[in-house]
Every structure is written in C-alpha cells, then in structure tokens.
Coordinates of C-alpha atoms in Angstrom, one line a residue:
X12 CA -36.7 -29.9 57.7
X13 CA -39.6 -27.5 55.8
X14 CA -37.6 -25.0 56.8
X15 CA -34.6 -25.5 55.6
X16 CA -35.6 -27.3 52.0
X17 CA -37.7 -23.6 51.8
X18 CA -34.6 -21.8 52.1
X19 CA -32.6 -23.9 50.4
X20 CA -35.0 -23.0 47.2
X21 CA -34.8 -19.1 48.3
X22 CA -38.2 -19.2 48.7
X23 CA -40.2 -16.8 51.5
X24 CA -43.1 -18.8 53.4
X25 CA -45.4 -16.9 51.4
X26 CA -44.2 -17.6 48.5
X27 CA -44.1 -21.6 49.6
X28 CA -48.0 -20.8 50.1
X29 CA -48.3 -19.3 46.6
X30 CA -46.8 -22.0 45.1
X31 CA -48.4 -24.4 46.6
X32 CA -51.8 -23.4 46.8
X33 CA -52.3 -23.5 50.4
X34 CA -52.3 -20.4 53.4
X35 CA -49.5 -18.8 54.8
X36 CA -50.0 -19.9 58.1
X37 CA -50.3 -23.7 57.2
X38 CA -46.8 -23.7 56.0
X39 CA -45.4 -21.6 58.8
X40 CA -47.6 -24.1 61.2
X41 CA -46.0 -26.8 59.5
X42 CA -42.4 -25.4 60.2
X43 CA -42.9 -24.7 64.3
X44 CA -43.9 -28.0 64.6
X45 CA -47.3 -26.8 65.8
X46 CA -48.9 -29.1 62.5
X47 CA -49.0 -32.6 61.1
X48 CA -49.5 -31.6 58.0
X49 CA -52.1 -34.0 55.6
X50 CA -50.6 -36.3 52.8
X51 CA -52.3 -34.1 50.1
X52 CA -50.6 -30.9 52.1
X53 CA -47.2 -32.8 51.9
X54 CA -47.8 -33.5 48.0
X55 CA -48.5 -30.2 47.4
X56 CA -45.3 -28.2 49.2
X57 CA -43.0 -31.6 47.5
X58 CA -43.9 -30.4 44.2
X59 CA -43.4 -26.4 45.0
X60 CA -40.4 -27.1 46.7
X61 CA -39.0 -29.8 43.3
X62 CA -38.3 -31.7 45.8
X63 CA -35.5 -35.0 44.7
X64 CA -36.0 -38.6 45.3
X65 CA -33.8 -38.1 48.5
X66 CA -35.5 -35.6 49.9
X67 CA -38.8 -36.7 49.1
X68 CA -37.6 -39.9 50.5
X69 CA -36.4 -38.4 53.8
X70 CA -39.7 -36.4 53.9
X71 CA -41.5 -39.1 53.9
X72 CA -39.9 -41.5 56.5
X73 CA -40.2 -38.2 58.8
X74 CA -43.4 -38.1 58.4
X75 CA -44.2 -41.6 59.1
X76 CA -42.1 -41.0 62.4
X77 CA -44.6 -38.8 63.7
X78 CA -47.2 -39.8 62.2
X79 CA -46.5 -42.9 64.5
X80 CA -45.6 -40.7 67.9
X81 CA -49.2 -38.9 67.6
X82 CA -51.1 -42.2 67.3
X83 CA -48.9 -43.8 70.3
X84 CA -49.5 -40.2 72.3
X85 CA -53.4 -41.1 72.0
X86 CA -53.1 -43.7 74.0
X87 CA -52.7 -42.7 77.7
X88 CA -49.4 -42.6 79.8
X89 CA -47.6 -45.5 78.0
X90 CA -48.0 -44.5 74.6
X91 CA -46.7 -40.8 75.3
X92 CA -43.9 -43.2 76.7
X93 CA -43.9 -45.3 73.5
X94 CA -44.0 -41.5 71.3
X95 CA -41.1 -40.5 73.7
X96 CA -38.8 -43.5 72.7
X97 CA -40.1 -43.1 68.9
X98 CA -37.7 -40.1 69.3
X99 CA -35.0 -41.1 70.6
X100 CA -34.6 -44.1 68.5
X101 CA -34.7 -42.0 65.9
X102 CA -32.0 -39.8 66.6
X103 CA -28.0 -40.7 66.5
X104 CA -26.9 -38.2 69.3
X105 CA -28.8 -36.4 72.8
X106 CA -27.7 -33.6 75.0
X107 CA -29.4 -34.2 77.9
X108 CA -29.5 -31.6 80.7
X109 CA -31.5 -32.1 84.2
X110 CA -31.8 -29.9 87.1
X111 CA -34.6 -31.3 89.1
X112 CA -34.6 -35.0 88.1
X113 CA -32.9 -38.3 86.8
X114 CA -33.2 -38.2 83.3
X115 CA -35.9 -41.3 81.4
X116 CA -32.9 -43.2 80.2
X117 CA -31.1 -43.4 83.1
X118 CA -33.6 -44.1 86.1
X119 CA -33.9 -48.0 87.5
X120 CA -37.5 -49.0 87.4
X121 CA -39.0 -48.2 90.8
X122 CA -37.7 -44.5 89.7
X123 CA -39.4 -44.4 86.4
X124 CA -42.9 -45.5 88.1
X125 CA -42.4 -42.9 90.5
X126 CA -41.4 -40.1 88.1
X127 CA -44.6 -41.1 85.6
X128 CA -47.2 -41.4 88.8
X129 CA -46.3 -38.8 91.3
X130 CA -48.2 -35.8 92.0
X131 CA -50.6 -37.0 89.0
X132 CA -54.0 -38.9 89.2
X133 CA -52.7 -42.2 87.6
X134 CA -54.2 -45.7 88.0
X135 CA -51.2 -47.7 89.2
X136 CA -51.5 -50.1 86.4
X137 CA -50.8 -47.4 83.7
X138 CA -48.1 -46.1 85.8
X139 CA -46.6 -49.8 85.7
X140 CA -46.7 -50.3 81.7
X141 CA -45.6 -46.0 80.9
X142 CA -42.7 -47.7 83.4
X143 CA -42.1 -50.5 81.5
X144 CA -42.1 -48.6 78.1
X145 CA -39.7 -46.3 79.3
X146 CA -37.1 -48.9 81.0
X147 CA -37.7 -50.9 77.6
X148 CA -36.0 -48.3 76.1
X149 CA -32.8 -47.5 77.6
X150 CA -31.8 -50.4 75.7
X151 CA -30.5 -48.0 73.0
X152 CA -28.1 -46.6 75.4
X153 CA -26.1 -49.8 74.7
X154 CA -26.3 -49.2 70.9
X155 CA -22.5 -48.0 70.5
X156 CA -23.6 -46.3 67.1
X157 CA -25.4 -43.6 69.4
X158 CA -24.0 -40.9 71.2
X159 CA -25.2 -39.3 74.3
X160 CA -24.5 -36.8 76.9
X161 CA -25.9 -36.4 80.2
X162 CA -25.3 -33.4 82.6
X163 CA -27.3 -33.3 85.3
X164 CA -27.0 -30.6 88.4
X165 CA -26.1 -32.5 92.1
X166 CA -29.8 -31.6 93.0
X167 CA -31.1 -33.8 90.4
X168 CA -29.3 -36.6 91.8
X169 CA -30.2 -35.8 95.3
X170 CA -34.2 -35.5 94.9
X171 CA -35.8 -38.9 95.8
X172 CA -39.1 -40.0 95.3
X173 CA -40.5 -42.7 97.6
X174 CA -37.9 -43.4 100.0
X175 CA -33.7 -42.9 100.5
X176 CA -33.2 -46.5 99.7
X177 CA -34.2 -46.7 96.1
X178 CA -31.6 -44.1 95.3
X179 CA -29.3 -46.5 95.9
X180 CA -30.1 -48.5 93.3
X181 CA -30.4 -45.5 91.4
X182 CA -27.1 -44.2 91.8
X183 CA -25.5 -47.4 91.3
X184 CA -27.1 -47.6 87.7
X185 CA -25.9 -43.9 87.1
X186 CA -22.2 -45.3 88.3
X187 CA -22.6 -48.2 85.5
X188 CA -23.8 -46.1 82.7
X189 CA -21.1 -43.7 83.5
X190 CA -18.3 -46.6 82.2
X191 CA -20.3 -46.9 78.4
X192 CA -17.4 -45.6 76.6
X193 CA -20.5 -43.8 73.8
X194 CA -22.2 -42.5 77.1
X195 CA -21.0 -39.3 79.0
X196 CA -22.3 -38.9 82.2
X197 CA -21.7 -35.4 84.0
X198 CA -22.8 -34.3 87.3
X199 CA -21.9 -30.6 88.4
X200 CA -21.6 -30.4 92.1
X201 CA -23.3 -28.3 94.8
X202 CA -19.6 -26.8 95.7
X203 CA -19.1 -25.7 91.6
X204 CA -20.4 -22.3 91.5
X205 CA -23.3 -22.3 88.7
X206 CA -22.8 -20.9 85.3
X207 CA -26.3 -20.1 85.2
X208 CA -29.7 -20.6 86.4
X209 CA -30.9 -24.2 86.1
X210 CA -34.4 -23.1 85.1
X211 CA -35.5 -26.2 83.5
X212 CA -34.0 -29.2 81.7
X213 CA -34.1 -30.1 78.1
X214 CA -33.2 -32.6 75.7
X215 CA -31.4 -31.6 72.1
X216 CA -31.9 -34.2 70.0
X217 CA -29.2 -34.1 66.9
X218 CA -28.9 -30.2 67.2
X219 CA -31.8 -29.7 65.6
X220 CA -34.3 -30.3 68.2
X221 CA -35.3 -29.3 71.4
X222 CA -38.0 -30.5 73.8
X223 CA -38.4 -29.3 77.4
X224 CA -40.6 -31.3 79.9
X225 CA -43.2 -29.7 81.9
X226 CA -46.2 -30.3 83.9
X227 CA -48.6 -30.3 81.6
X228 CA -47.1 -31.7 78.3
X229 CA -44.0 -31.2 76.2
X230 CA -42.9 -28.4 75.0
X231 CA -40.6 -28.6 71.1
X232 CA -38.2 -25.7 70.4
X233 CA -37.4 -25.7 66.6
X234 CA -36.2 -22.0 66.3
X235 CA -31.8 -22.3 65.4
X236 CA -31.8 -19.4 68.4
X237 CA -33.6 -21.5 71.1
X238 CA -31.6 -25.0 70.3
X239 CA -28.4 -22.7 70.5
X240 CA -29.2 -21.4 74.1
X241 CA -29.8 -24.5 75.0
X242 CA -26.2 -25.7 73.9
X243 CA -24.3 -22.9 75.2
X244 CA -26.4 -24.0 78.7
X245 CA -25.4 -27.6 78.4
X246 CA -21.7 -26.6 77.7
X247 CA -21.8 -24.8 80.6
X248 CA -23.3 -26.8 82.7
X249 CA -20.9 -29.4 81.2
X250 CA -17.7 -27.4 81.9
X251 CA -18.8 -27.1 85.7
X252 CA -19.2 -31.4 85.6
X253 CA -17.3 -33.8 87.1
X254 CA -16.9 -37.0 85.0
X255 CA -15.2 -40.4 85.2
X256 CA -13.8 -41.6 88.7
X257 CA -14.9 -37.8 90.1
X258 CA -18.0 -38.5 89.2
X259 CA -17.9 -42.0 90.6
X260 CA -16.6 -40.8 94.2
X261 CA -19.3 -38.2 94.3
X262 CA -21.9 -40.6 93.6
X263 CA -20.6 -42.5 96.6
X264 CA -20.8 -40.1 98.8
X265 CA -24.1 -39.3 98.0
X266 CA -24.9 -42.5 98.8
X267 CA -23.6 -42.5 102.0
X268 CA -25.6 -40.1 102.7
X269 CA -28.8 -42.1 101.8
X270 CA -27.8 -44.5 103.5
X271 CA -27.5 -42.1 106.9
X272 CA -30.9 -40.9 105.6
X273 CA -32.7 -43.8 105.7
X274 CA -31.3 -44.9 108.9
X275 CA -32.8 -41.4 110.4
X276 CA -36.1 -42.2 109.0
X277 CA -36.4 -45.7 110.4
X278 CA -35.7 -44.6 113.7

C-alpha cells in the first residue's frame, strides 16, 4: 500500500525519505514488508505523502491488522495459526495452489494436527490448540461474500500423514467443499501432463499478496513481478484441473485406493 500511495504522489523512495525525515532504507523496508513501521514512522510518511481521510483511514486499519498478526505470532504454534487466519479474514478473495499438501482451509482435524506437528519438536498439546485455531477458521469458507480458489496437484491429495484411513475423511470434506457455489476446488491429475514444475505452493491473497510456506517460516512476496508468476502458475495449473463431478469421481477413486491401502497395511 506504501508503495503505491508513493507512486501515486510521483514521489522516488528517496524522496519519501527526504520528506519525511527518516532513511532510505526505512521506507523501502517498510514497502517489502520486511518492517512494521512505528506510529511516529507512520505519522511522518502520512504527512509527506498528504495523505486523505480515506487513506489515512485505510492506513491505519492495516496497520492495526498486523500490528495484531505479530503479537498473535509471539505466541507459539497457535498464535502463528491465529496471525494466519488474521489474514485470511482480512482478505475478500485466495488463490490457493498446493503441490505437496492439503491446503489449512480444507484439511479435517486429525490432518491439521498432523500437518502442524510432524517432522517438528511440538508438545502435543500445542499441536492440539494450533489445530483447533486453524479448523476454527475454515468457517469463513462458508462466508458467500468471499471468493476462493483451490488448485492443488493429485500428489497433494495422495500424501497422507498418519495412516490411509484418515484420508478418507479427508477427501470426503474436499468432495463437500467442492459443492460451495463461492468455492472452486481443482485438482490436476497424475495423467495431465504438467504445465510446469510444482516447485512449491503459494497463497495470493486479493492479487496483491503472496506468501509461500516453508520449513522454517513464511515467506511474503510483495513485488507486482512475483505475485504475477504466481498467477500465471495457478492459471495453469488451473487449466490442467478437473472440477465439479470430475473432480468428484477422481476423488473416489482415490479413495478406493486408501481403502486397498489400508487393507495392505493391516495385514
């Protein structure tokens, strides 16, 4: 948002700096995301910029957003969780693209302790309430005012934690969430030839945003270049997709072949 009000006042980051008494590489800090910026910081670049009441106004309920996540991210596994949701609720659309993994908002419960505890030293009962935070809020996929799209790669939906059995449960939530008329649920199969390497997943959050997981943290793209690859990556991934009563028979036989799975593993 810094970045575009400077623009929009055809103003260089240094000459944002000037004007607002502070260094350069504060305000081009501020802009990659990199710093929360202090309330006497913001004061200073709203009066360089001659900012309005509106923008002022949306400047300030943005940084109260984040002001917000970083406290909740100080407070272990569930309050990254709680920082996690923070964004999504604030957001009115997601592009949400996964190669290795079912996405937060869609996994069943078992799945989300799973996904927050595995391959990590976690006390179980953080795992439990990061779980709960996280189930907690997949309510806002029934918020029809939102918009989301999920594309995730057939080996995404195939990887199971724990045991074949609790993908059963998980596929059958995928199948529901599918039939949300504000949700679209995509799932490119193993016989679609890939439009590209799935190196990682990523969620764009209202075009403007994108954050890729990894395994040490969260990392935020903010540069119009990166959040641009990553949409020409989820359309193509999203032209390879099946959707709808495809994606519903796939999904079935998937789970058929849990099912034969876990039957192997018992005996």
């Amino acid at each position: 948002m810094l970045r575009r009000l400077r623009k929009d006042a055809g103003l260089t980051g240094k000459d944002l700096a000037q004007r607002a008494g502070v260094a350069q590489p504060t305000i081009s800090r501020m802009e990659t995301g990199r710093l929360l910026p202090t309330p006497e910081t913001v004061e200073r670049v709203a009066v360089a910029l001659d900012l309005g009441q509106d923008a002022r106004r949306e400047l300030d309920t943005l940084l109260l957003r984040l002001r917000e996540e970083v406290s909740q991210l100080k407070s272990g596994l569930a309050g990254r969780e709680a920082a996690n949701a923070a964004r999504v609720r604030s957001s009115k659309w997601l592009a949400v693209f996964s190669s290795a993994m079912i996405p937060a908002l869609l996994q069943t419960a078992e799945y989300a302790r799973l996904a927050v505890s595995i391959g990590r030293d976690v006390d179980e009962d953080e795992a439990a309430k990061a779980a709960a935070v996280r189930v907690d809020a997949q309510a806002l996929l029934f918020e029809e005012s939102r918009r989301f799209a999920f594309v995730l790669t057939e080996s995404a939906v195939r990887t199971w934690p724990g045991s074949p059995s609790l993908m059963l449960a998980q596929l059958d939530r995928l199948a529901q969430v599918s039939t949300l008329p504000h949700v679209r649920l995509g799932v490119v199969p193993w016989r679609t030839e890939a439009p590209a390497f799935p190196l990682h997943g990523f969620t764009v959050f209202d075009g403007s945003v994108s954050v890729v997981e990894s395994l040490t943290g969260d990392l935020t793209l903010t540069e119009a270049a990166e959040i641009g690859a990553h949409e020409e990556a989820f359309e193509a991934f999203a032209g390879a997709a099946v959707y709808g009563d495809d994606l519903r028979a796939l999904l079935s036989e998937i789970a058929s072949d849990f099912r034969e799975l876990a039957k192997q593993l018992d005996d």
